[in-house]
PDB file of C-alpha atoms in Angstrom:
ATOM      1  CA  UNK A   1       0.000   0.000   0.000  1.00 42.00           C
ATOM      2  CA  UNK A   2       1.337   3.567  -1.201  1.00 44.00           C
ATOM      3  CA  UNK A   3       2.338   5.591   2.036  1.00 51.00           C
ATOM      4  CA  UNK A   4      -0.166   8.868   2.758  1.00 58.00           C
ATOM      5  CA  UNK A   5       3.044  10.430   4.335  1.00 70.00           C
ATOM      6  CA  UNK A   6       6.179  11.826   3.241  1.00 82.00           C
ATOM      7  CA  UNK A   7       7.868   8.653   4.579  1.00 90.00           C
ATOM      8  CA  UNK A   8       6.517   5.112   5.637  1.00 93.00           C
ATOM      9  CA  UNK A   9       5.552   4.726   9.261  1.00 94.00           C
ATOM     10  CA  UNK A  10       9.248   2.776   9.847  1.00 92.00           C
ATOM     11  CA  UNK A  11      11.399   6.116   8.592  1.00 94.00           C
ATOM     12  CA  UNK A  12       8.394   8.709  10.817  1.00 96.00           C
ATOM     13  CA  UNK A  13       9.633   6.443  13.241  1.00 96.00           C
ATOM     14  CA  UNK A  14      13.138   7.407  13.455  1.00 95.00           C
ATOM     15  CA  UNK A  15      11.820  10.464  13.403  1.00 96.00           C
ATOM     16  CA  UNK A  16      10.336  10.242  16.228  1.00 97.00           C
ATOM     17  CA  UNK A  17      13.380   9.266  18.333  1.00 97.00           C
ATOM     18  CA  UNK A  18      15.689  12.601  17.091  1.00 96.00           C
ATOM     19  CA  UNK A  19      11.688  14.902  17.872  1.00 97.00           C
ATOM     20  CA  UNK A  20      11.662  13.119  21.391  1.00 96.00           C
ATOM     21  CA  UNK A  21      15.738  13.711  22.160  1.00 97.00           C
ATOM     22  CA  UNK A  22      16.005   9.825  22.881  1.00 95.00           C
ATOM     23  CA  UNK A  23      19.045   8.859  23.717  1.00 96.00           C
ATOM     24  CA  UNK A  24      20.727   5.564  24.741  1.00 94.00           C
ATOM     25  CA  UNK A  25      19.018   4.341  28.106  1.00 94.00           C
ATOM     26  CA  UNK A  26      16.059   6.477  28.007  1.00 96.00           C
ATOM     27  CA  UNK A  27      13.195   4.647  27.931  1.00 96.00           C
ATOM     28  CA  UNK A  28       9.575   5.694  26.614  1.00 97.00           C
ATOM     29  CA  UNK A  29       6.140   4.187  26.297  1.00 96.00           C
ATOM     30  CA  UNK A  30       3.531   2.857  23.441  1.00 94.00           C
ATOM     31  CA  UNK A  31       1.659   5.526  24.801  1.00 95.00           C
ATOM     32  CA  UNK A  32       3.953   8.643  24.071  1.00 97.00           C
ATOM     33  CA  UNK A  33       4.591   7.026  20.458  1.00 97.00           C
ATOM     34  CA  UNK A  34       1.172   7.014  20.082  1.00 95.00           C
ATOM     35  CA  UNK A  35       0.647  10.810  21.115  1.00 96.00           C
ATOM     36  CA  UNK A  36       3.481  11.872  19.262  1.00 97.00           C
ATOM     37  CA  UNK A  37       2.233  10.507  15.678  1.00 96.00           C
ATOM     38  CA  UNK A  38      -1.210  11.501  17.258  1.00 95.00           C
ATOM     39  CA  UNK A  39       0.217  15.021  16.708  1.00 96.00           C
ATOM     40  CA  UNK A  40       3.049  14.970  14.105  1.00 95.00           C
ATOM     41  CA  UNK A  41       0.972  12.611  11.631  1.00 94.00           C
ATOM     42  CA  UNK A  42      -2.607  12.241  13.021  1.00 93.00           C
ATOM     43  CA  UNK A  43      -3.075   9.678  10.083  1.00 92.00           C
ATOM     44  CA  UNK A  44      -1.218   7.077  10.774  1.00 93.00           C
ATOM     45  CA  UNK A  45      -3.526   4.590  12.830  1.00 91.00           C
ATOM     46  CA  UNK A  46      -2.524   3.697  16.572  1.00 91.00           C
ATOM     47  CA  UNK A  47      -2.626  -0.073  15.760  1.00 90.00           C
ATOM     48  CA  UNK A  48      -0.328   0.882  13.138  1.00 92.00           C
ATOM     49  CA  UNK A  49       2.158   2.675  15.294  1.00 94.00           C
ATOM     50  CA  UNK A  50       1.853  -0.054  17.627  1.00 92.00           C
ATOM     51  CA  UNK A  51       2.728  -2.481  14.615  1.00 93.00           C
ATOM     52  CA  UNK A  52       6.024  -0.630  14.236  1.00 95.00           C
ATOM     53  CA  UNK A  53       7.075  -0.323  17.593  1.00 96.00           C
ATOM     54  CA  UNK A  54       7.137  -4.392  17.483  1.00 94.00           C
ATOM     55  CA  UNK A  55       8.600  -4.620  13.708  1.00 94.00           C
ATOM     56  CA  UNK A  56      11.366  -2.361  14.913  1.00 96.00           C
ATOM     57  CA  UNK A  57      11.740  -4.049  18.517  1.00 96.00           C
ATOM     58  CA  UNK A  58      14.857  -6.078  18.043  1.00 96.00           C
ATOM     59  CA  UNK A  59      13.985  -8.864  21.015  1.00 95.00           C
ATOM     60  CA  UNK A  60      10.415  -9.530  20.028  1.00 93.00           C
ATOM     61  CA  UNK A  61       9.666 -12.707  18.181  1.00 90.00           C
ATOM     62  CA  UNK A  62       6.381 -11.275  16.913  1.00 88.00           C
ATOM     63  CA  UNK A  63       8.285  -8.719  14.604  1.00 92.00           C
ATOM     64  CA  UNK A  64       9.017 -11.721  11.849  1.00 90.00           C
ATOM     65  CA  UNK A  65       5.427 -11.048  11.004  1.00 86.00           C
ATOM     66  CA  UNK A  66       6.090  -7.729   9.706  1.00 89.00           C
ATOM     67  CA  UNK A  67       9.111  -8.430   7.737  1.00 87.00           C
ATOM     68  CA  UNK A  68      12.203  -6.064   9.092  1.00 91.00           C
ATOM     69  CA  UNK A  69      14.815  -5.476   6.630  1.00 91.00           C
ATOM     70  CA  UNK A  70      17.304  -7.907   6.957  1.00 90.00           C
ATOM     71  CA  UNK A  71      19.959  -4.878   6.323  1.00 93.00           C
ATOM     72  CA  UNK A  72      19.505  -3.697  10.028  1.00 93.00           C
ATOM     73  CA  UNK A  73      17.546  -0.677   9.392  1.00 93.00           C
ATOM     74  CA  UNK A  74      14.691  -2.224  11.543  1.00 95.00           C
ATOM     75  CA  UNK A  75      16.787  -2.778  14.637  1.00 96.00           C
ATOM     76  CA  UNK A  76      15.880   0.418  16.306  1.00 97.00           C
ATOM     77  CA  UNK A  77      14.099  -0.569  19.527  1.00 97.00           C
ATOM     78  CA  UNK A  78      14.216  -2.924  22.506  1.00 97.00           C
ATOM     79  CA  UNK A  79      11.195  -3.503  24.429  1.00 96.00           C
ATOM     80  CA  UNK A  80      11.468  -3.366  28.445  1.00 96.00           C
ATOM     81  CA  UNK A  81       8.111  -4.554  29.241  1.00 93.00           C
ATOM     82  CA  UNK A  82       4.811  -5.210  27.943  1.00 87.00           C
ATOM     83  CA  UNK A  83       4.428  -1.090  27.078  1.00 91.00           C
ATOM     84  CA  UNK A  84       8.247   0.537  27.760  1.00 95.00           C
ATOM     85  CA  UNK A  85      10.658   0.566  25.058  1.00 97.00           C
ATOM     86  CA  UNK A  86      14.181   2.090  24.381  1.00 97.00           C
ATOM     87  CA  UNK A  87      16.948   2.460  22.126  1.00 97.00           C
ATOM     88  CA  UNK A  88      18.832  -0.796  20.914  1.00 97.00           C
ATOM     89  CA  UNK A  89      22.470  -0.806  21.343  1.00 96.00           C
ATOM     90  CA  UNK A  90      24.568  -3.285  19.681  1.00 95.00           C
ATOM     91  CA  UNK A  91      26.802  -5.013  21.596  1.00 93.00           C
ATOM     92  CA  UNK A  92      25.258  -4.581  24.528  1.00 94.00           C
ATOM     93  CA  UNK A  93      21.696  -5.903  23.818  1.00 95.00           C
ATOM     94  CA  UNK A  94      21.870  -9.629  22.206  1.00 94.00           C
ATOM     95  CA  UNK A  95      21.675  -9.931  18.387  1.00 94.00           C
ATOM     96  CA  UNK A  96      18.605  -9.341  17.153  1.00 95.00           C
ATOM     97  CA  UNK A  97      15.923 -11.410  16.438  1.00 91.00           C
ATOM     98  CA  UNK A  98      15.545 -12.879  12.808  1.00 84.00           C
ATOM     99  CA  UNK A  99      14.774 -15.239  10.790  1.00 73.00           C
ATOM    100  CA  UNK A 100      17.940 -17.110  11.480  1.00 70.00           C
ATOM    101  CA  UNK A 101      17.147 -17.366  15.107  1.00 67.00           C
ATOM    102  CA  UNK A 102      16.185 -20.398  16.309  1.00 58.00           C
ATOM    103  CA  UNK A 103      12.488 -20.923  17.160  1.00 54.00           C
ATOM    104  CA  UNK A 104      11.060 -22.663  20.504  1.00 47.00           C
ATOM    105  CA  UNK A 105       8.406 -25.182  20.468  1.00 44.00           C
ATOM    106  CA  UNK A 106       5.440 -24.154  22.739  1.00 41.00           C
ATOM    107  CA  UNK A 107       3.314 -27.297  22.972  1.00 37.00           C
ATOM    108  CA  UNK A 108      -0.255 -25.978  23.247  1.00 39.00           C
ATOM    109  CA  UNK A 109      -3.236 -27.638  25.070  1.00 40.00           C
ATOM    110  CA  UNK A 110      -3.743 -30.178  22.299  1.00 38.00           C
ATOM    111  CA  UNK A 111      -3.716 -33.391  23.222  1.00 40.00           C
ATOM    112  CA  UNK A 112      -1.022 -35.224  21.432  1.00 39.00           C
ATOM    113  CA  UNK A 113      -3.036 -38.781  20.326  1.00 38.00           C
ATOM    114  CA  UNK A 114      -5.996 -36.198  18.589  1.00 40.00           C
ATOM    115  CA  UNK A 115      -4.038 -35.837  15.409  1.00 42.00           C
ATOM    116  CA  UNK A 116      -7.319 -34.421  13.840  1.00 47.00           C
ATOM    117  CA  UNK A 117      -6.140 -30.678  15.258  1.00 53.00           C
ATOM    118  CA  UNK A 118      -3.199 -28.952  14.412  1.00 56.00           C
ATOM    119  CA  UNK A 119      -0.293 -29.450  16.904  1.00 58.00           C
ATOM    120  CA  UNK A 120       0.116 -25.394  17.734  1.00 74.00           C
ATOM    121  CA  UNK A 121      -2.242 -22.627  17.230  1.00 79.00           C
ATOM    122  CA  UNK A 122       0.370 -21.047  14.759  1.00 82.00           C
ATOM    123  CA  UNK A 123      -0.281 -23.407  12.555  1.00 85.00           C
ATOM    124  CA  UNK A 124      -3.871 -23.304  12.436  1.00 88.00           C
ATOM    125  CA  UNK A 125      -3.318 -19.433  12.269  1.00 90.00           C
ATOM    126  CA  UNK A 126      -0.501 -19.219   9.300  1.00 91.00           C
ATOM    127  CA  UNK A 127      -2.331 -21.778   7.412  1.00 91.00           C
ATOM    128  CA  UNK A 128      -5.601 -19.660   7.591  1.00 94.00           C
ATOM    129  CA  UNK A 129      -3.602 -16.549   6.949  1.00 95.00           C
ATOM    130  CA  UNK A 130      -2.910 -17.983   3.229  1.00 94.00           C
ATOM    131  CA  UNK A 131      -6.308 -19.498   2.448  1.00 95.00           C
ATOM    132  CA  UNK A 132      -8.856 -16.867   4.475  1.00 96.00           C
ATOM    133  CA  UNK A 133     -10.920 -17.749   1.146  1.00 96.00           C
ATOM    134  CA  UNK A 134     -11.907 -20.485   2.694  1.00 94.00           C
ATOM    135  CA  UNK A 135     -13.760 -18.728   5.498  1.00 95.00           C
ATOM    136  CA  UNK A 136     -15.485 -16.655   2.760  1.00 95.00           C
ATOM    137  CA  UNK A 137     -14.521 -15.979  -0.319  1.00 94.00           C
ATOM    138  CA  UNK A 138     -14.111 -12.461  -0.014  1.00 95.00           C
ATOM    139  CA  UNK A 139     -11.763 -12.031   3.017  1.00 97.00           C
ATOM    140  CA  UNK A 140      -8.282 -10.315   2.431  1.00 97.00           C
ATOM    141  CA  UNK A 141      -5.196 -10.525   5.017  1.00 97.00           C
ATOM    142  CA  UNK A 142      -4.858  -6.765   6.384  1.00 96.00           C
ATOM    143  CA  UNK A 143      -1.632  -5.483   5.149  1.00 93.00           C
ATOM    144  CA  UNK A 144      -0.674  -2.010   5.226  1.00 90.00           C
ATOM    145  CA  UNK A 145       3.159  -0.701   4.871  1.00 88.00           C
ATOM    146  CA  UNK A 146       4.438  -4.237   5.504  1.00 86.00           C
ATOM    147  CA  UNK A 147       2.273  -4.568   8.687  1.00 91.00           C
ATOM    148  CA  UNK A 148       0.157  -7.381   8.244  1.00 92.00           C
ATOM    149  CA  UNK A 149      -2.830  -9.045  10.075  1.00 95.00           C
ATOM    150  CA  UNK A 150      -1.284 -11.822  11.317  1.00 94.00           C
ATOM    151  CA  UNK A 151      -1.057 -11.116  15.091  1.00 92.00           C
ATOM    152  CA  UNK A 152      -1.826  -7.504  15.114  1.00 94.00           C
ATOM    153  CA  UNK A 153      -1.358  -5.952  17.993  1.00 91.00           C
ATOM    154  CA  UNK A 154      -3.967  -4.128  20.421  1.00 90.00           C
ATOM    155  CA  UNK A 155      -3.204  -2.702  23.448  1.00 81.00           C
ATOM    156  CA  UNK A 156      -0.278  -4.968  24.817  1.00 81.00           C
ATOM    157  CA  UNK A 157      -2.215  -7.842  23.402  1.00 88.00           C
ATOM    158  CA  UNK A 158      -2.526  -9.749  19.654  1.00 91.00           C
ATOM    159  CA  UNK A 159      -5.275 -10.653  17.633  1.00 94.00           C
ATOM    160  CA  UNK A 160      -4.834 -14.128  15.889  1.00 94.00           C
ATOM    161  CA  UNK A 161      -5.578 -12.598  12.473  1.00 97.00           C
ATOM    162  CA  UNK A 162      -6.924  -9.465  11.717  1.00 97.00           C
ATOM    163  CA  UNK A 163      -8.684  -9.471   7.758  1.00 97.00           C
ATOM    164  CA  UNK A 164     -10.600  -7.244   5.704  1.00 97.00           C
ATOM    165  CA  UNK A 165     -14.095  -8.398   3.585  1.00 97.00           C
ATOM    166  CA  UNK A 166     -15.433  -8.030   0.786  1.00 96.00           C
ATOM    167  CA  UNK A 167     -17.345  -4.420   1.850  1.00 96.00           C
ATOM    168  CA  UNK A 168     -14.208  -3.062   3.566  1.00 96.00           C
ATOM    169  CA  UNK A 169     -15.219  -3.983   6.796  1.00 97.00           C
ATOM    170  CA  UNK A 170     -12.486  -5.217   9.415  1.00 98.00           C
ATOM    171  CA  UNK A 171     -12.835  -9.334  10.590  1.00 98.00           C
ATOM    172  CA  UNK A 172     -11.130 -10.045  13.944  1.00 98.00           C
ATOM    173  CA  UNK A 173     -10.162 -13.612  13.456  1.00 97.00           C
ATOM    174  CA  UNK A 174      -9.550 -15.112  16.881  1.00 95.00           C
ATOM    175  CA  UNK A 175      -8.295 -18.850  16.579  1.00 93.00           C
ATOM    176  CA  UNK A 176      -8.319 -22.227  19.437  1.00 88.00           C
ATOM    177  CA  UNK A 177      -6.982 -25.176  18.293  1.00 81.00           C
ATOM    178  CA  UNK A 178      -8.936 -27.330  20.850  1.00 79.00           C
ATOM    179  CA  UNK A 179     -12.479 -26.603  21.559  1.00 78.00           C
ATOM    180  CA  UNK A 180     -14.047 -23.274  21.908  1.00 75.00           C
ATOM    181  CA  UNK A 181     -15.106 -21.715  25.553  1.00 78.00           C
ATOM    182  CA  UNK A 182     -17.577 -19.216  26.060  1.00 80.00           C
ATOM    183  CA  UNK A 183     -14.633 -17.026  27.783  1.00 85.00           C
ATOM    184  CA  UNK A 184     -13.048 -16.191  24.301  1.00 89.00           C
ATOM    185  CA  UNK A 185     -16.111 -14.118  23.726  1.00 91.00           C
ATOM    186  CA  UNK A 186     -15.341 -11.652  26.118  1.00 91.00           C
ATOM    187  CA  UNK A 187     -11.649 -11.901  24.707  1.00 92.00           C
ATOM    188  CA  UNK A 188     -12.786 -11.465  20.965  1.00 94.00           C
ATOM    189  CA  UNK A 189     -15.453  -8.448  22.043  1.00 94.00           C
ATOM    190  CA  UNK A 190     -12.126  -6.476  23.461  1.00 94.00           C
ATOM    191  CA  UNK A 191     -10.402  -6.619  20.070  1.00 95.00           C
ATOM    192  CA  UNK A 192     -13.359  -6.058  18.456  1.00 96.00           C
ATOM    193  CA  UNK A 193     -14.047  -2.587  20.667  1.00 96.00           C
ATOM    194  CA  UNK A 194     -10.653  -1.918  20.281  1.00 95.00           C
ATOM    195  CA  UNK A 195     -10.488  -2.122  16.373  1.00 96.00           C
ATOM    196  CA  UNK A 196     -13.422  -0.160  16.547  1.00 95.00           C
ATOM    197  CA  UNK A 197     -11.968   2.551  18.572  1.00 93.00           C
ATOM    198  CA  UNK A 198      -8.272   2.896  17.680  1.00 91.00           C
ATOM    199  CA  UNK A 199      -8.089   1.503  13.933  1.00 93.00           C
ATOM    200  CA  UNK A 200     -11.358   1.913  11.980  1.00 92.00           C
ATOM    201  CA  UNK A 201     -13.051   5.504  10.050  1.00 91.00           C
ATOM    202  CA  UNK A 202     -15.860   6.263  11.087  1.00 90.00           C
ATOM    203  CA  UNK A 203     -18.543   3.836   9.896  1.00 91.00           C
ATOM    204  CA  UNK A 204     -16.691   1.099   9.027  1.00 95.00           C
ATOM    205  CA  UNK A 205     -18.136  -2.317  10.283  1.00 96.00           C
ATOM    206  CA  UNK A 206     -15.835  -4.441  12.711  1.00 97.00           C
ATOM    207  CA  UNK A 207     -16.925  -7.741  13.369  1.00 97.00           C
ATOM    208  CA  UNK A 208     -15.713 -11.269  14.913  1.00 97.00           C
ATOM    209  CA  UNK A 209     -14.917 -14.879  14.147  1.00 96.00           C
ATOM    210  CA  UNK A 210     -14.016 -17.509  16.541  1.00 95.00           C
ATOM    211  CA  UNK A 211     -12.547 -20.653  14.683  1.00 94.00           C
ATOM    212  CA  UNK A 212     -11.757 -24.049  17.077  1.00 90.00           C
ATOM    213  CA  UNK A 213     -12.167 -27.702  16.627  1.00 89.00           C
ATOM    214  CA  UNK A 214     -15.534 -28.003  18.352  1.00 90.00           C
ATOM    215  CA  UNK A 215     -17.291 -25.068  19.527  1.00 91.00           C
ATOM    216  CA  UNK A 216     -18.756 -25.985  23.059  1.00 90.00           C
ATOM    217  CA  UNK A 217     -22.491 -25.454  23.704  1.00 91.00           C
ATOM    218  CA  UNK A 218     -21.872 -22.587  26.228  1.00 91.00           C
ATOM    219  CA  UNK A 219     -20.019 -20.629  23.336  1.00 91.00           C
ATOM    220  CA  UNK A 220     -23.068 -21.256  20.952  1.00 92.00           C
ATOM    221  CA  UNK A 221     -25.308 -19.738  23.973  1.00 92.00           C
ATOM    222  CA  UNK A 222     -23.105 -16.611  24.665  1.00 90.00           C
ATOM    223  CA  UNK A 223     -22.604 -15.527  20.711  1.00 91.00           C
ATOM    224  CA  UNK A 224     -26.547 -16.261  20.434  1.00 91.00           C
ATOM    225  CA  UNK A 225     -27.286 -12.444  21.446  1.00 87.00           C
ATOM    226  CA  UNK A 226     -24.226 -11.053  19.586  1.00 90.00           C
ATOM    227  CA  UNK A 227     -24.977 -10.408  15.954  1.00 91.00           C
ATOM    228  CA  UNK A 228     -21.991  -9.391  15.412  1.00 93.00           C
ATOM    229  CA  UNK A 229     -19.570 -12.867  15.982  1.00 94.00           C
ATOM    230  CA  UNK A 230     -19.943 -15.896  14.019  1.00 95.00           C
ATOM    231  CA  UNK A 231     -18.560 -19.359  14.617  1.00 95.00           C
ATOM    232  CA  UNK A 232     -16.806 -21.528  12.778  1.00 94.00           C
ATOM    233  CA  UNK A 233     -15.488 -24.965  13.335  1.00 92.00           C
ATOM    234  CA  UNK A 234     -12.038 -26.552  11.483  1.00 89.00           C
ATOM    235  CA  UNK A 235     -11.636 -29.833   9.973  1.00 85.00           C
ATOM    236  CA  UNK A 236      -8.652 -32.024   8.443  1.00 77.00           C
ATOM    237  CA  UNK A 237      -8.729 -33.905   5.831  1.00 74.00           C
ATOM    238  CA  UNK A 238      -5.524 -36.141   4.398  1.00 75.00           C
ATOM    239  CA  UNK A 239      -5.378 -38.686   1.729  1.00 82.00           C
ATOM    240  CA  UNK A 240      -3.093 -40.877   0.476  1.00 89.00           C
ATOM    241  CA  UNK A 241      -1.642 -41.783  -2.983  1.00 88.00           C
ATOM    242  CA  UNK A 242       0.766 -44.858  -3.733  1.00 90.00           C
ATOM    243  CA  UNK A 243       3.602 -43.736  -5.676  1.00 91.00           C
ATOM    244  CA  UNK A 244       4.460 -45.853  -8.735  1.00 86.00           C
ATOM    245  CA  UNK A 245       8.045 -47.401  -8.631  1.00 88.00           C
ATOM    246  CA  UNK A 246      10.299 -48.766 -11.138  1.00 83.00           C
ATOM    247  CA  UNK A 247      12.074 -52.170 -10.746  1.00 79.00           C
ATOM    248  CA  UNK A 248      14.097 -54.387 -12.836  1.00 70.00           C
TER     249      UNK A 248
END
């Protein structure tokens, strides 16, 4: 997507450090980037400033979603906490994170024998991420500057994936690999508000999806009075095909 600035929201960003005098060891918050682009560049969305804080965050995992240059010109930041960040400094920070850094298995609450659900919600996620046509035809990954929908961030937390329809409307995509709880309505609802709030114009629709293996009947009872979610539930398939072979 073209920029609506002067420069994308990664270069306003550096721009940002020499406006706010940061120097090495100086921390600042999510909150003061946000006012500053808030009043230097009142276009740029706060889920997008958020977005860059993480792409340009050299020790969070999270920014491999966003694609940093692999030239170094991301590795600007390093986050302190879930909301403080400050300056990176080589050599004294470890190397950032890339796509050469080794990645840790999280097992999630999958049960290992029930190989009808994907091992890790990341999987479920990425593979949705490529084939959202398969939810409805329509939906589109968000992507915006490099900044994509796959866990966009909201308020110190992620949504699963965040995608656009058909109409322009935003589709918070929030994703269990095991069975669905009426809890992640409440969960969903937050991003949903907070889209709403911080990231969509004025009259553009925001809705929700929650995708799990089985949705439990307590879920179907909560999202009964809330128009505005839908549920979905995920299936695998595999087949096999013999492979011809030659022999003398």
């Amino acid at each position: 997507m073209a920029t609506l600035n002067e420069k994308p929201v990664r270069l306003l960003m550096h721009d940002m450090v020499a406006s706010m005098g940061l120097v090495a060891g100086q921390s600042f918050s999510r909150e003061q980037a946000v006012q500053w682009f808030a009043a230097n560049y009142p276009n740029v969305k706060q889920g997008t400033v958020a977005a860059h804080l993480v792409r340009l965050s050299t020790n969070v995992p999270t920014r491999l979603q966003y694609s940093p240059r692999a030239d170094g010109s991301d590795d600007k930041f390093y986050k302190i906490d879930s909301s403080h960040f400050r300056l990176y400094e080589p050599g004294r920070d470890p190397t950032p994170v890339s796509e050469l850094t080794p990645e840790v298995e999280e097992l999630s609450d999958v049960a290992p024998e029930t190989s009808s659900e994907f091992a890790y919600e990341r999987d479920l996620r990425d593979y949705l991420a490529r084939n959202l046509h398969i939810i409805e035809s329509s939906l589109k990954l968000y992507n915006d500057e490099g900044i994509t929908g796959v866990e966009f961030p909201v308020g110190g937390r992620y949504i699963d994936i965040l995608a656009v329809d058909g109409a322009g409307g935003y589709v918070v995509i929030e994703l269990k690999v095991s069975k669905g709880y009426d809890r992640v309505v409440g969960q969903l609802l937050r991003y949903v508000s907070w889209i709403k709030k911080n990231h969509a114009e004025f009259g553009q629709q925001v809705r929700g999806i929650i995708i799990a293996k089985q949705i439990s009947e307590d879920l179907r009872l909560a999202c009964s009075e809330v128009p505005s979610v839908s549920l979905y539930e995920y299936a695998l398939s595999v087949t096999v095909k013999q492979v011809g072979l030659e022999r003398e």
